Amino acid sequence: MPAHLRDDAVPHVRPGALYASNPRLAEDEALLGGVVAAVRAAGAKVLRRFPPAVLPADRAQVVAAIHANDAVSLKSLRPALTAVRPRAGWVEDELDTGALPPGEWWVTDTVEGNINHVHGIPDWSVTAALVREGAPVLAAVHEPLTGHTFTAVRGGGAHRDGLRLRVSAKTALDGAFVGTGQARPGEDAATLGRIAASTVAMLPRALVTRVSVPATTQLVYVASGRMDVFWQYSDVRSGLVAGALLAAEAGGVVTDVRGRPWDASSPDFLASAPGLHAAAVDVLSGVR
């Protein structure tokens, strides 16, 4: 087995809440089965609506289809997760930003990549993360079309259907597959400018630069070693917390774009293979 795939070969990562020890590891691992069942059940219900019978013809139809998908998933997902952790709070708004209050919270995206679903594109999933005192401790991401479920528990590693995940072993940006995207419609002009400027900055440095949605799909790819770097100018929690934990537990480095430890209050986000992190920061920290 290659050295970079051994369990004892996870590279050192930057300090921060994502990399803190987890004294409740066994307790969190015991919750995982219920969370996986919840995202799979919700995903099965949404899968029955894909591909859409009629593709949307305008913005109003897009919004209506997105809301209909969310309602179907939420009706299944919320009671299932509440049963797993009855005292955990529930984040009502998927586009909510910033730090959470103290305690435990469920942060979910009922159809992550909903815009893809309603246009007949397969990149979408159902996600759930348990956040404790501001940091994700458990995450599950289910892709109904592939059947794969990605899971992570802080201190317990990241897995796809029980198989251990590892980030890329690349060390040179000129061989890297990197990506970014916008977190939501209606971003302000400054954020759109940073997305554009960072893409222009990265294009000549990386091998291939992808601009796509949703964030979680690209973070699953980083955790799996399929992509090497992902960044985003956003603090929308639902698109980042599950993927952040997956990437970190797969041996990746998760920071803001200047290389500082990331948390839900950070205005931007970077997840990278360890051998590419410094180069990614070098490119992105100069973007204004």
C-alpha atoms as an extended CHARMM CRD file, in Angstrom:
* protein
*
       288  EXT
         1         1  MET       CA              0.0000000000        0.0000000000        0.0000000000  PROA      1               0.0000000000
         2         2  PRO       CA              1.3880000000        3.4760000000       -0.8420000000  PROA      2               0.0000000000
         3         3  ALA       CA              2.7250000000        5.3040000000        2.2040000000  PROA      3               0.0000000000
         4         4  HSD       CA              0.3000000000        8.1950000000        1.8500000000  PROA      4               0.0000000000
         5         5  LEU       CA             -2.6790000000        5.8020000000        2.1960000000  PROA      5               0.0000000000
         6         6  ARG       CA             -1.6140000000        4.2240000000        5.4910000000  PROA      6               0.0000000000
         7         7  ASP       CA             -3.5710000000        5.1780000000        8.6100000000  PROA      7               0.0000000000
         8         8  ASP       CA             -0.3100000000        6.2300000000       10.2900000000  PROA      8               0.0000000000
         9         9  ALA       CA              0.6470000000        8.5750000000        7.4480000000  PROA      9               0.0000000000
        10        10  VAL       CA             -1.8760000000       11.4040000000        7.8580000000  PROA      10              0.0000000000
        11        11  PRO       CA              0.1190000000       14.6320000000        7.4140000000  PROA      11              0.0000000000
        12        12  HSD       CA              0.2420000000       17.2200000000       10.1750000000  PROA      12              0.0000000000
        13        13  VAL       CA             -2.5020000000       19.7840000000        9.7930000000  PROA      13              0.0000000000
        14        14  ARG       CA             -2.9550000000       23.3030000000       11.0960000000  PROA      14              0.0000000000
        15        15  PRO       CA             -4.4290000000       23.8190000000       14.5630000000  PROA      15              0.0000000000
        16        16  GLY       CA             -8.0620000000       24.7810000000       14.9890000000  PROA      16              0.0000000000
        17        17  ALA       CA            -11.3490000000       23.4250000000       16.2560000000  PROA      17              0.0000000000
        18        18  LEU       CA            -11.6250000000       20.9430000000       13.3910000000  PROA      18              0.0000000000
        19        19  TYR       CA             -8.4430000000       19.2370000000       14.5580000000  PROA      19              0.0000000000
        20        20  ALA       CA             -9.0710000000       19.3260000000       18.3180000000  PROA      20              0.0000000000
        21        21  SER       CA             -9.2970000000       16.0660000000       20.2510000000  PROA      21              0.0000000000
        22        22  ASN       CA            -12.7590000000       14.6420000000       20.7320000000  PROA      22              0.0000000000
        23        23  PRO       CA            -13.4070000000       13.2720000000       24.2380000000  PROA      23              0.0000000000
        24        24  ARG       CA            -16.8840000000       12.2290000000       23.0750000000  PROA      24              0.0000000000
        25        25  LEU       CA            -15.7140000000       10.2260000000       20.0840000000  PROA      25              0.0000000000
        26        26  ALA       CA            -17.4310000000        6.9890000000       21.0940000000  PROA      26              0.0000000000
        27        27  GLU       CA            -20.6950000000        8.8120000000       21.7750000000  PROA      27              0.0000000000
        28        28  ASP       CA            -20.5680000000       10.5920000000       18.4260000000  PROA      28              0.0000000000
        29        29  GLU       CA            -19.7420000000        7.4040000000       16.5430000000  PROA      29              0.0000000000
        30        30  ALA       CA            -22.7820000000        5.7720000000       18.1470000000  PROA      30              0.0000000000
        31        31  LEU       CA            -24.9820000000        8.4950000000       16.6210000000  PROA      31              0.0000000000
        32        32  LEU       CA            -23.6660000000        8.0070000000       13.1180000000  PROA      32              0.0000000000
        33        33  GLY       CA            -25.9060000000        5.1080000000       12.1230000000  PROA      33              0.0000000000
        34        34  GLY       CA            -29.0460000000        7.1260000000       12.8200000000  PROA      34              0.0000000000
        35        35  VAL       CA            -27.7290000000       10.1250000000       10.9070000000  PROA      35              0.0000000000
        36        36  VAL       CA            -26.8040000000        7.9890000000        7.9010000000  PROA      36              0.0000000000
        37        37  ALA       CA            -30.2660000000        6.4210000000        7.9200000000  PROA      37              0.0000000000
        38        38  ALA       CA            -31.8180000000        9.9020000000        8.0400000000  PROA      38              0.0000000000
        39        39  VAL       CA            -29.9360000000       11.3310000000        5.0340000000  PROA      39              0.0000000000
        40        40  ARG       CA            -30.4710000000        8.1630000000        3.0170000000  PROA      40              0.0000000000
        41        41  ALA       CA            -34.2250000000        8.1450000000        3.6830000000  PROA      41              0.0000000000
        42        42  ALA       CA            -34.5530000000       11.8060000000        2.7500000000  PROA      42              0.0000000000
        43        43  GLY       CA            -32.4460000000       11.2720000000       -0.3440000000  PROA      43              0.0000000000
        44        44  ALA       CA            -34.6390000000        8.3790000000       -1.4710000000  PROA      44              0.0000000000
        45        45  LYS       CA            -37.6990000000       10.6240000000       -1.3640000000  PROA      45              0.0000000000
        46        46  VAL       CA            -36.0150000000       13.3760000000       -3.3710000000  PROA      46              0.0000000000
        47        47  LEU       CA            -34.6500000000       10.8340000000       -5.8520000000  PROA      47              0.0000000000
        48        48  ARG       CA            -38.2090000000       10.0060000000       -6.8960000000  PROA      48              0.0000000000
        49        49  ARG       CA            -38.4450000000       13.5680000000       -8.2180000000  PROA      49              0.0000000000
        50        50  PHE       CA            -35.3090000000       13.2770000000      -10.3920000000  PROA      50              0.0000000000
        51        51  PRO       CA            -35.0050000000       13.8920000000      -13.2530000000  PROA      51              0.0000000000
        52        52  PRO       CA            -37.6830000000       16.5630000000      -13.2560000000  PROA      52              0.0000000000
        53        53  ALA       CA            -40.6160000000       15.8460000000      -15.5500000000  PROA      53              0.0000000000
        54        54  VAL       CA            -40.3940000000       19.3760000000      -16.9410000000  PROA      54              0.0000000000
        55        55  LEU       CA            -37.3060000000       21.5690000000      -16.7740000000  PROA      55              0.0000000000
        56        56  PRO       CA            -37.9540000000       25.0780000000      -15.4100000000  PROA      56              0.0000000000
        57        57  ALA       CA            -38.6210000000       27.8290000000      -17.9360000000  PROA      57              0.0000000000
        58        58  ASP       CA            -37.9460000000       30.8730000000      -15.7470000000  PROA      58              0.0000000000
        59        59  ARG       CA            -36.7460000000       31.9930000000      -12.3190000000  PROA      59              0.0000000000
        60        60  ALA       CA            -40.1690000000       31.5410000000      -10.7110000000  PROA      60              0.0000000000
        61        61  GLN       CA            -40.3030000000       27.9080000000      -11.8080000000  PROA      61              0.0000000000
        62        62  VAL       CA            -36.7420000000       27.3020000000      -10.5830000000  PROA      62              0.0000000000
        63        63  VAL       CA            -37.5860000000       28.7020000000       -7.1450000000  PROA      63              0.0000000000
        64        64  ALA       CA            -40.8310000000       26.7330000000       -6.9420000000  PROA      64              0.0000000000
        65        65  ALA       CA            -39.0780000000       23.4700000000       -7.8310000000  PROA      65              0.0000000000
        66        66  ILE       CA            -36.3250000000       24.1180000000       -5.2790000000  PROA      66              0.0000000000
        67        67  HSD       CA            -38.8630000000       24.7840000000       -2.5310000000  PROA      67              0.0000000000
        68        68  ALA       CA            -40.8120000000       21.6490000000       -3.4340000000  PROA      68              0.0000000000
        69        69  ASN       CA            -37.6640000000       19.4940000000       -3.2140000000  PROA      69              0.0000000000
        70        70  ASP       CA            -36.6990000000       21.0510000000        0.1130000000  PROA      70              0.0000000000
        71        71  ALA       CA            -40.1480000000       20.3860000000        1.5560000000  PROA      71              0.0000000000
        72        72  VAL       CA            -40.0510000000       16.7090000000        0.5850000000  PROA      72              0.0000000000
        73        73  SER       CA            -36.5950000000       16.2040000000        2.1020000000  PROA      73              0.0000000000
        74        74  LEU       CA            -37.2210000000       18.2530000000        5.2430000000  PROA      74              0.0000000000
        75        75  LYS       CA            -40.3950000000       16.3490000000        6.0820000000  PROA      75              0.0000000000
        76        76  SER       CA            -38.2890000000       13.1950000000        6.3730000000  PROA      76              0.0000000000
        77        77  LEU       CA            -34.9650000000       14.5880000000        7.5670000000  PROA      77              0.0000000000
        78        78  ARG       CA            -35.9560000000       16.8010000000       10.4850000000  PROA      78              0.0000000000
        79        79  PRO       CA            -37.9170000000       14.2770000000       12.5720000000  PROA      79              0.0000000000
        80        80  ALA       CA            -35.2900000000       11.6020000000       11.9360000000  PROA      80              0.0000000000
        81        81  LEU       CA            -32.4150000000       13.8000000000       13.1300000000  PROA      81              0.0000000000
        82        82  THR       CA            -34.4570000000       15.1140000000       16.0500000000  PROA      82              0.0000000000
        83        83  ALA       CA            -34.9300000000       11.5130000000       17.1540000000  PROA      83              0.0000000000
        84        84  VAL       CA            -31.1630000000       10.9630000000       16.9720000000  PROA      84              0.0000000000
        85        85  ARG       CA            -30.3540000000       14.0500000000       19.0850000000  PROA      85              0.0000000000
        86        86  PRO       CA            -33.5640000000       15.5050000000       20.5850000000  PROA      86              0.0000000000
        87        87  ARG       CA            -31.9080000000       18.3740000000       22.4440000000  PROA      87              0.0000000000
        88        88  ALA       CA            -29.8700000000       19.6810000000       19.5300000000  PROA      88              0.0000000000
        89        89  GLY       CA            -31.0810000000       22.9200000000       17.9990000000  PROA      89              0.0000000000
        90        90  TRP       CA            -32.1590000000       23.1800000000       14.3840000000  PROA      90              0.0000000000
        91        91  VAL       CA            -30.8990000000       25.8190000000       11.9480000000  PROA      91              0.0000000000
        92        92  GLU       CA            -34.0340000000       26.8980000000       10.1020000000  PROA      92              0.0000000000
        93        93  ASP       CA            -32.4010000000       28.8380000000        7.2510000000  PROA      93              0.0000000000
        94        94  GLU       CA            -30.0620000000       26.8620000000        4.9650000000  PROA      94              0.0000000000
        95        95  LEU       CA            -28.4340000000       30.1340000000        3.8740000000  PROA      95              0.0000000000
        96        96  ASP       CA            -27.7520000000       31.2740000000        7.4430000000  PROA      96              0.0000000000
        97        97  THR       CA            -24.2300000000       32.5230000000        8.1230000000  PROA      97              0.0000000000
        98        98  GLY       CA            -21.8110000000       33.1630000000       10.9570000000  PROA      98              0.0000000000
        99        99  ALA       CA            -21.1240000000       31.5000000000       14.2890000000  PROA      99              0.0000000000
       100       100  LEU       CA            -23.8000000000       29.4520000000       16.0290000000  PROA      100             0.0000000000
       101       101  PRO       CA            -24.8770000000       29.9580000000       19.6640000000  PROA      101             0.0000000000
       102       102  PRO       CA            -23.4020000000       27.6160000000       22.3080000000  PROA      102             0.0000000000
       103       103  GLY       CA            -24.5700000000       24.0140000000       22.4600000000  PROA      103             0.0000000000
       104       104  GLU       CA            -25.3810000000       21.4600000000       19.7920000000  PROA      104             0.0000000000
       105       105  TRP       CA            -27.0190000000       22.2600000000       16.4610000000  PROA      105             0.0000000000
       106       106  TRP       CA            -28.0810000000       20.3440000000       13.3970000000  PROA      106             0.0000000000
       107       107  VAL       CA            -26.8350000000       22.0810000000       10.2590000000  PROA      107             0.0000000000
       108       108  THR       CA            -28.3760000000       20.4960000000        7.1880000000  PROA      108             0.0000000000
       109       109  ASP       CA            -28.8950000000       21.0250000000        3.5110000000  PROA      109             0.0000000000
       110       110  THR       CA            -32.0190000000       19.1630000000        2.5380000000  PROA      110             0.0000000000
       111       111  VAL       CA            -30.9810000000       19.1540000000       -1.1320000000  PROA      111             0.0000000000
       112       112  GLU       CA            -27.4190000000       20.4040000000       -1.4670000000  PROA      112             0.0000000000
       113       113  GLY       CA            -27.0680000000       21.3220000000       -5.1160000000  PROA      113             0.0000000000
       114       114  ASN       CA            -30.8120000000       21.7930000000       -5.5290000000  PROA      114             0.0000000000
       115       115  ILE       CA            -30.1930000000       24.0180000000       -8.5630000000  PROA      115             0.0000000000
       116       116  ASN       CA            -28.5600000000       21.0300000000      -10.2400000000  PROA      116             0.0000000000
       117       117  HSD       CA            -31.4290000000       18.6860000000       -9.3640000000  PROA      117             0.0000000000
       118       118  VAL       CA            -34.1160000000       20.9190000000      -10.8600000000  PROA      118             0.0000000000
       119       119  HSD       CA            -32.1220000000       21.1960000000      -14.0920000000  PROA      119             0.0000000000
       120       120  GLY       CA            -31.5700000000       17.4550000000      -14.4030000000  PROA      120             0.0000000000
       121       121  ILE       CA            -27.8780000000       17.5460000000      -13.4020000000  PROA      121             0.0000000000
       122       122  PRO       CA            -26.7450000000       14.7370000000      -11.0580000000  PROA      122             0.0000000000
       123       123  ASP       CA            -24.4720000000       16.6920000000       -8.6610000000  PROA      123             0.0000000000
       124       124  TRP       CA            -26.6970000000       16.9360000000       -5.5630000000  PROA      124             0.0000000000
       125       125  SER       CA            -26.9050000000       15.3320000000       -2.1510000000  PROA      125             0.0000000000
       126       126  VAL       CA            -28.5440000000       15.4290000000        1.2750000000  PROA      126             0.0000000000
       127       127  THR       CA            -26.2520000000       16.5700000000        4.0860000000  PROA      127             0.0000000000
       128       128  ALA       CA            -26.3420000000       16.7080000000        7.8640000000  PROA      128             0.0000000000
       129       129  ALA       CA            -23.7470000000       17.8540000000       10.3680000000  PROA      129             0.0000000000
       130       130  LEU       CA            -23.8880000000       17.9880000000       14.1490000000  PROA      130             0.0000000000
       131       131  VAL       CA            -22.1160000000       21.1360000000       15.3410000000  PROA      131             0.0000000000
       132       132  ARG       CA            -21.0310000000       21.3110000000       18.9860000000  PROA      132             0.0000000000
       133       133  GLU       CA            -19.7610000000       24.5450000000       20.5160000000  PROA      133             0.0000000000
       134       134  GLY       CA            -19.1890000000       25.9890000000       17.0630000000  PROA      134             0.0000000000
       135       135  ALA       CA            -17.3290000000       23.0770000000       15.4380000000  PROA      135             0.0000000000
       136       136  PRO       CA            -18.6970000000       20.1370000000       13.4130000000  PROA      136             0.0000000000
       137       137  VAL       CA            -18.2040000000       16.8170000000       15.1980000000  PROA      137             0.0000000000
       138       138  LEU       CA            -20.2100000000       14.5140000000       12.9370000000  PROA      138             0.0000000000
       139       139  ALA       CA            -21.2080000000       14.6710000000        9.2720000000  PROA      139             0.0000000000
       140       140  ALA       CA            -23.0290000000       12.5690000000        6.7150000000  PROA      140             0.0000000000
       141       141  VAL       CA            -23.4360000000       13.3290000000        3.0020000000  PROA      141             0.0000000000
       142       142  HSD       CA            -25.5850000000       11.0340000000        0.8640000000  PROA      142             0.0000000000
       143       143  GLU       CA            -25.5630000000       11.0580000000       -2.9380000000  PROA      143             0.0000000000
       144       144  PRO       CA            -28.8180000000        9.3580000000       -4.0010000000  PROA      144             0.0000000000
       145       145  LEU       CA            -27.8050000000        8.9470000000       -7.6380000000  PROA      145             0.0000000000
       146       146  THR       CA            -24.5100000000        7.1650000000       -6.8810000000  PROA      146             0.0000000000
       147       147  GLY       CA            -25.7430000000        5.5000000000       -3.7120000000  PROA      147             0.0000000000
       148       148  HSD       CA            -22.5900000000        6.6140000000       -1.8830000000  PROA      148             0.0000000000
       149       149  THR       CA            -22.6500000000        7.9670000000        1.6600000000  PROA      149             0.0000000000
       150       150  PHE       CA            -19.7000000000        9.9460000000        2.9980000000  PROA      150             0.0000000000
       151       151  THR       CA            -19.2520000000       10.1800000000        6.7590000000  PROA      151             0.0000000000
       152       152  ALA       CA            -16.8860000000       11.7430000000        9.2510000000  PROA      152             0.0000000000
       153       153  VAL       CA            -16.6190000000       11.9380000000       13.0230000000  PROA      153             0.0000000000
       154       154  ARG       CA            -14.0780000000       14.3030000000       14.5380000000  PROA      154             0.0000000000
       155       155  GLY       CA            -11.1500000000       12.1720000000       15.6250000000  PROA      155             0.0000000000
       156       156  GLY       CA            -12.5550000000        9.1000000000       13.8740000000  PROA      156             0.0000000000
       157       157  GLY       CA            -11.6010000000        9.6800000000       10.2490000000  PROA      157             0.0000000000
       158       158  ALA       CA            -13.5970000000       10.1430000000        7.0570000000  PROA      158             0.0000000000
       159       159  HSD       CA            -15.1420000000        7.3090000000        5.0740000000  PROA      159             0.0000000000
       160       160  ARG       CA            -17.1390000000        6.4880000000        1.9550000000  PROA      160             0.0000000000
       161       161  ASP       CA            -19.4420000000        3.5490000000        2.6090000000  PROA      161             0.0000000000
       162       162  GLY       CA            -17.0260000000        2.3510000000        5.2910000000  PROA      162             0.0000000000
       163       163  LEU       CA            -13.8270000000        2.7870000000        3.2320000000  PROA      163             0.0000000000
       164       164  ARG       CA            -11.2620000000        5.2180000000        4.6160000000  PROA      164             0.0000000000
       165       165  LEU       CA            -10.7950000000        8.4380000000        2.6410000000  PROA      165             0.0000000000
       166       166  ARG       CA             -7.4790000000       10.1650000000        1.9740000000  PROA      166             0.0000000000
       167       167  VAL       CA             -6.7800000000       13.5060000000        0.3650000000  PROA      167             0.0000000000
       168       168  SER       CA             -4.4450000000       13.8870000000       -2.5950000000  PROA      168             0.0000000000
       169       169  ALA       CA             -0.6970000000       13.3730000000       -2.2080000000  PROA      169             0.0000000000
       170       170  LYS       CA              0.1450000000       16.0790000000       -4.7740000000  PROA      170             0.0000000000
       171       171  THR       CA              2.7600000000       18.6750000000       -3.8950000000  PROA      171             0.0000000000
       172       172  ALA       CA              2.8430000000       20.9100000000       -6.9820000000  PROA      172             0.0000000000
       173       173  LEU       CA              0.0210000000       23.2440000000       -7.9690000000  PROA      173             0.0000000000
       174       174  ASP       CA              0.7930000000       22.8850000000      -11.6730000000  PROA      174             0.0000000000
       175       175  GLY       CA             -0.5870000000       19.3490000000      -11.4980000000  PROA      175             0.0000000000
       176       176  ALA       CA             -3.6100000000       20.1950000000       -9.3800000000  PROA      176             0.0000000000
       177       177  PHE       CA             -7.3350000000       20.0040000000      -10.0920000000  PROA      177             0.0000000000
       178       178  VAL       CA             -8.8630000000       22.9000000000       -8.1280000000  PROA      178             0.0000000000
       179       179  GLY       CA            -12.2810000000       24.4720000000       -7.8000000000  PROA      179             0.0000000000
       180       180  THR       CA            -14.5000000000       27.2180000000       -6.4610000000  PROA      180             0.0000000000
       181       181  GLY       CA            -18.0600000000       28.4850000000       -6.9070000000  PROA      181             0.0000000000
       182       182  GLN       CA            -20.6870000000       30.8280000000       -5.5390000000  PROA      182             0.0000000000
       183       183  ALA       CA            -22.5250000000       29.8680000000       -2.3820000000  PROA      183             0.0000000000
       184       184  ARG       CA            -25.9320000000       31.3300000000       -3.2660000000  PROA      184             0.0000000000
       185       185  PRO       CA            -27.7470000000       33.5060000000       -5.7750000000  PROA      185             0.0000000000
       186       186  GLY       CA            -27.5960000000       37.2470000000       -5.2710000000  PROA      186             0.0000000000
       187       187  GLU       CA            -24.0740000000       37.5440000000       -3.9020000000  PROA      187             0.0000000000
       188       188  ASP       CA            -22.9190000000       41.1340000000       -3.4850000000  PROA      188             0.0000000000
       189       189  ALA       CA            -20.6630000000       42.7560000000       -6.0650000000  PROA      189             0.0000000000
       190       190  ALA       CA            -17.5590000000       42.4950000000       -3.8680000000  PROA      190             0.0000000000
       191       191  THR       CA            -17.9990000000       38.7370000000       -3.4020000000  PROA      191             0.0000000000
       192       192  LEU       CA            -18.6220000000       38.1880000000       -7.0930000000  PROA      192             0.0000000000
       193       193  GLY       CA            -15.5020000000       40.2130000000       -7.8170000000  PROA      193             0.0000000000
       194       194  ARG       CA            -13.4190000000       37.9960000000       -5.5140000000  PROA      194             0.0000000000
       195       195  ILE       CA            -14.7840000000       34.8440000000       -7.1270000000  PROA      195             0.0000000000
       196       196  ALA       CA            -13.8570000000       36.1690000000      -10.5530000000  PROA      196             0.0000000000
       197       197  ALA       CA            -10.4370000000       37.5000000000       -9.5070000000  PROA      197             0.0000000000
       198       198  SER       CA             -9.5000000000       34.3030000000       -7.6780000000  PROA      198             0.0000000000
       199       199  THR       CA            -10.4650000000       32.1920000000      -10.6860000000  PROA      199             0.0000000000
       200       200  VAL       CA             -8.3290000000       34.3740000000      -12.9720000000  PROA      200             0.0000000000
       201       201  ALA       CA             -5.4490000000       34.1520000000      -10.4840000000  PROA      201             0.0000000000
       202       202  MET       CA             -5.6560000000       30.3690000000      -10.1990000000  PROA      202             0.0000000000
       203       203  LEU       CA             -6.1350000000       29.5320000000      -13.8980000000  PROA      203             0.0000000000
       204       204  PRO       CA             -2.4510000000       29.9030000000      -14.8920000000  PROA      204             0.0000000000
       205       205  ARG       CA             -1.1890000000       28.2510000000      -11.6920000000  PROA      205             0.0000000000
       206       206  ALA       CA             -3.2940000000       25.0830000000      -11.4810000000  PROA      206             0.0000000000
       207       207  LEU       CA             -3.6230000000       22.3590000000      -14.0850000000  PROA      207             0.0000000000
       208       208  VAL       CA             -7.4200000000       22.7160000000      -14.2820000000  PROA      208             0.0000000000
       209       209  THR       CA             -9.7150000000       25.1600000000      -12.4730000000  PROA      209             0.0000000000
       210       210  ARG       CA            -13.3680000000       24.2410000000      -11.9940000000  PROA      210             0.0000000000
       211       211  VAL       CA            -16.1410000000       26.7160000000      -11.1660000000  PROA      211             0.0000000000
       212       212  SER       CA            -19.1880000000       24.7950000000      -10.0460000000  PROA      212             0.0000000000
       213       213  VAL       CA            -21.7840000000       24.1310000000       -7.3630000000  PROA      213             0.0000000000
       214       214  PRO       CA            -22.4600000000       22.8270000000       -4.8040000000  PROA      214             0.0000000000
       215       215  ALA       CA            -19.5850000000       23.2890000000       -2.3790000000  PROA      215             0.0000000000
       216       216  THR       CA            -20.2120000000       19.9820000000       -0.6210000000  PROA      216             0.0000000000
       217       217  THR       CA            -19.7140000000       17.9710000000       -3.8090000000  PROA      217             0.0000000000
       218       218  GLN       CA            -16.3280000000       19.5860000000       -4.3820000000  PROA      218             0.0000000000
       219       219  LEU       CA            -15.3520000000       19.0840000000       -0.7310000000  PROA      219             0.0000000000
       220       220  VAL       CA            -16.2750000000       15.4060000000       -0.9720000000  PROA      220             0.0000000000
       221       221  TYR       CA            -13.9630000000       15.2730000000       -3.9800000000  PROA      221             0.0000000000
       222       222  VAL       CA            -11.1550000000       16.9060000000       -1.9840000000  PROA      222             0.0000000000
       223       223  ALA       CA            -11.6620000000       14.4290000000        0.8680000000  PROA      223             0.0000000000
       224       224  SER       CA            -11.5810000000       11.5740000000       -1.6480000000  PROA      224             0.0000000000
       225       225  GLY       CA             -8.4350000000       12.7900000000       -3.4350000000  PROA      225             0.0000000000
       226       226  ARG       CA            -10.4110000000       13.3940000000       -6.6460000000  PROA      226             0.0000000000
       227       227  MET       CA             -9.8130000000       17.1500000000       -6.4120000000  PROA      227             0.0000000000
       228       228  ASP       CA             -6.9170000000       18.8660000000       -4.7100000000  PROA      228             0.0000000000
       229       229  VAL       CA             -8.0620000000       22.3320000000       -3.6120000000  PROA      229             0.0000000000
       230       230  PHE       CA            -11.4150000000       24.0340000000       -3.0420000000  PROA      230             0.0000000000
       231       231  TRP       CA            -12.0290000000       27.6070000000       -1.9060000000  PROA      231             0.0000000000
       232       232  GLN       CA            -15.0980000000       29.7850000000       -1.4950000000  PROA      232             0.0000000000
       233       233  TYR       CA            -15.8460000000       33.3700000000       -0.4980000000  PROA      233             0.0000000000
       234       234  SER       CA            -18.7440000000       32.6500000000        1.8090000000  PROA      234             0.0000000000
       235       235  ASP       CA            -19.7700000000       31.8600000000        5.3750000000  PROA      235             0.0000000000
       236       236  VAL       CA            -22.9850000000       30.0070000000        4.4670000000  PROA      236             0.0000000000
       237       237  ARG       CA            -22.6980000000       27.2090000000        7.0050000000  PROA      237             0.0000000000
       238       238  SER       CA            -24.8430000000       24.5360000000        5.3570000000  PROA      238             0.0000000000
       239       239  GLY       CA            -22.5600000000       24.2700000000        2.3320000000  PROA      239             0.0000000000
       240       240  LEU       CA            -19.3170000000       24.0620000000        4.3200000000  PROA      240             0.0000000000
       241       241  VAL       CA            -19.5060000000       22.3940000000        7.7380000000  PROA      241             0.0000000000
       242       242  ALA       CA            -20.1010000000       18.7990000000        6.6150000000  PROA      242             0.0000000000
       243       243  GLY       CA            -17.5140000000       18.9950000000        3.8350000000  PROA      243             0.0000000000
       244       244  ALA       CA            -15.0200000000       20.7790000000        6.0710000000  PROA      244             0.0000000000
       245       245  LEU       CA            -15.0910000000       17.9250000000        8.5740000000  PROA      245             0.0000000000
       246       246  LEU       CA            -14.7950000000       15.3280000000        5.7990000000  PROA      246             0.0000000000
       247       247  ALA       CA            -11.7830000000       17.1010000000        4.2990000000  PROA      247             0.0000000000
       248       248  ALA       CA            -10.0640000000       17.5660000000        7.6630000000  PROA      248             0.0000000000
       249       249  GLU       CA            -10.6420000000       13.9720000000        8.7650000000  PROA      249             0.0000000000
       250       250  ALA       CA             -9.3110000000       12.7460000000        5.4170000000  PROA      250             0.0000000000
       251       251  GLY       CA             -6.0080000000       14.4960000000        6.1680000000  PROA      251             0.0000000000
       252       252  GLY       CA             -6.6580000000       17.8090000000        4.4380000000  PROA      252             0.0000000000
       253       253  VAL       CA             -5.9170000000       21.3160000000        5.6470000000  PROA      253             0.0000000000
       254       254  VAL       CA             -8.9610000000       23.5220000000        6.2590000000  PROA      254             0.0000000000
       255       255  THR       CA             -8.3580000000       27.2370000000        6.8120000000  PROA      255             0.0000000000
       256       256  ASP       CA             -9.4880000000       30.5760000000        5.4790000000  PROA      256             0.0000000000
       257       257  VAL       CA             -7.8580000000       31.7800000000        2.2660000000  PROA      257             0.0000000000
       258       258  ARG       CA             -5.0560000000       33.4680000000        4.2430000000  PROA      258             0.0000000000
       259       259  GLY       CA             -4.1470000000       30.2380000000        6.0120000000  PROA      259             0.0000000000
       260       260  ARG       CA             -5.7370000000       31.0130000000        9.3770000000  PROA      260             0.0000000000
       261       261  PRO       CA             -7.7940000000       28.3630000000       11.2100000000  PROA      261             0.0000000000
       262       262  TRP       CA            -11.3410000000       28.2350000000        9.8540000000  PROA      262             0.0000000000
       263       263  ASP       CA            -14.5990000000       28.2730000000       11.7770000000  PROA      263             0.0000000000
       264       264  ALA       CA            -18.1830000000       29.1480000000       10.8850000000  PROA      264             0.0000000000
       265       265  SER       CA            -17.5540000000       32.8530000000       11.4890000000  PROA      265             0.0000000000
       266       266  SER       CA            -14.7410000000       33.0130000000        8.9070000000  PROA      266             0.0000000000
       267       267  PRO       CA            -15.6500000000       35.1030000000        5.8440000000  PROA      267             0.0000000000
       268       268  ASP       CA            -13.9940000000       32.7120000000        3.4060000000  PROA      268             0.0000000000
       269       269  PHE       CA            -12.8660000000       29.1070000000        3.1850000000  PROA      269             0.0000000000
       270       270  LEU       CA            -10.0640000000       26.9220000000        1.8330000000  PROA      270             0.0000000000
       271       271  ALA       CA             -9.6740000000       23.1370000000        1.9060000000  PROA      271             0.0000000000
       272       272  SER       CA             -6.5590000000       21.6250000000        0.4060000000  PROA      272             0.0000000000
       273       273  ALA       CA             -4.2810000000       18.6560000000        0.2160000000  PROA      273             0.0000000000
       274       274  PRO       CA             -1.4420000000       19.4050000000        2.6630000000  PROA      274             0.0000000000
       275       275  GLY       CA              1.2230000000       19.5120000000       -0.0400000000  PROA      275             0.0000000000
       276       276  LEU       CA             -0.6500000000       22.2450000000       -1.9210000000  PROA      276             0.0000000000
       277       277  HSD       CA             -1.9320000000       24.4000000000        0.9120000000  PROA      277             0.0000000000
       278       278  ALA       CA              0.9010000000       26.9160000000        1.0200000000  PROA      278             0.0000000000
       279       279  ALA       CA              0.7630000000       27.4290000000       -2.7490000000  PROA      279             0.0000000000
       280       280  ALA       CA             -3.0230000000       27.8700000000       -2.6700000000  PROA      280             0.0000000000
       281       281  VAL       CA             -2.7320000000       30.4480000000        0.1120000000  PROA      281             0.0000000000
       282       282  ASP       CA             -0.0500000000       32.2450000000       -1.8940000000  PROA      282             0.0000000000
       283       283  VAL       CA             -2.4420000000       32.5930000000       -4.8380000000  PROA      283             0.0000000000
       284       284  LEU       CA             -5.6200000000       33.3780000000       -2.9300000000  PROA      284             0.0000000000
       285       285  SER       CA             -4.3410000000       35.6340000000       -0.1510000000  PROA      285             0.0000000000
       286       286  GLY       CA             -3.5240000000       38.3130000000       -2.7230000000  PROA      286             0.0000000000
       287       287  VAL       CA             -7.0790000000       38.4540000000       -4.1010000000  PROA      287             0.0000000000
       288       288  ARG       CA             -9.0370000000       41.5500000000       -3.0840000000  PROA      288             0.0000000000
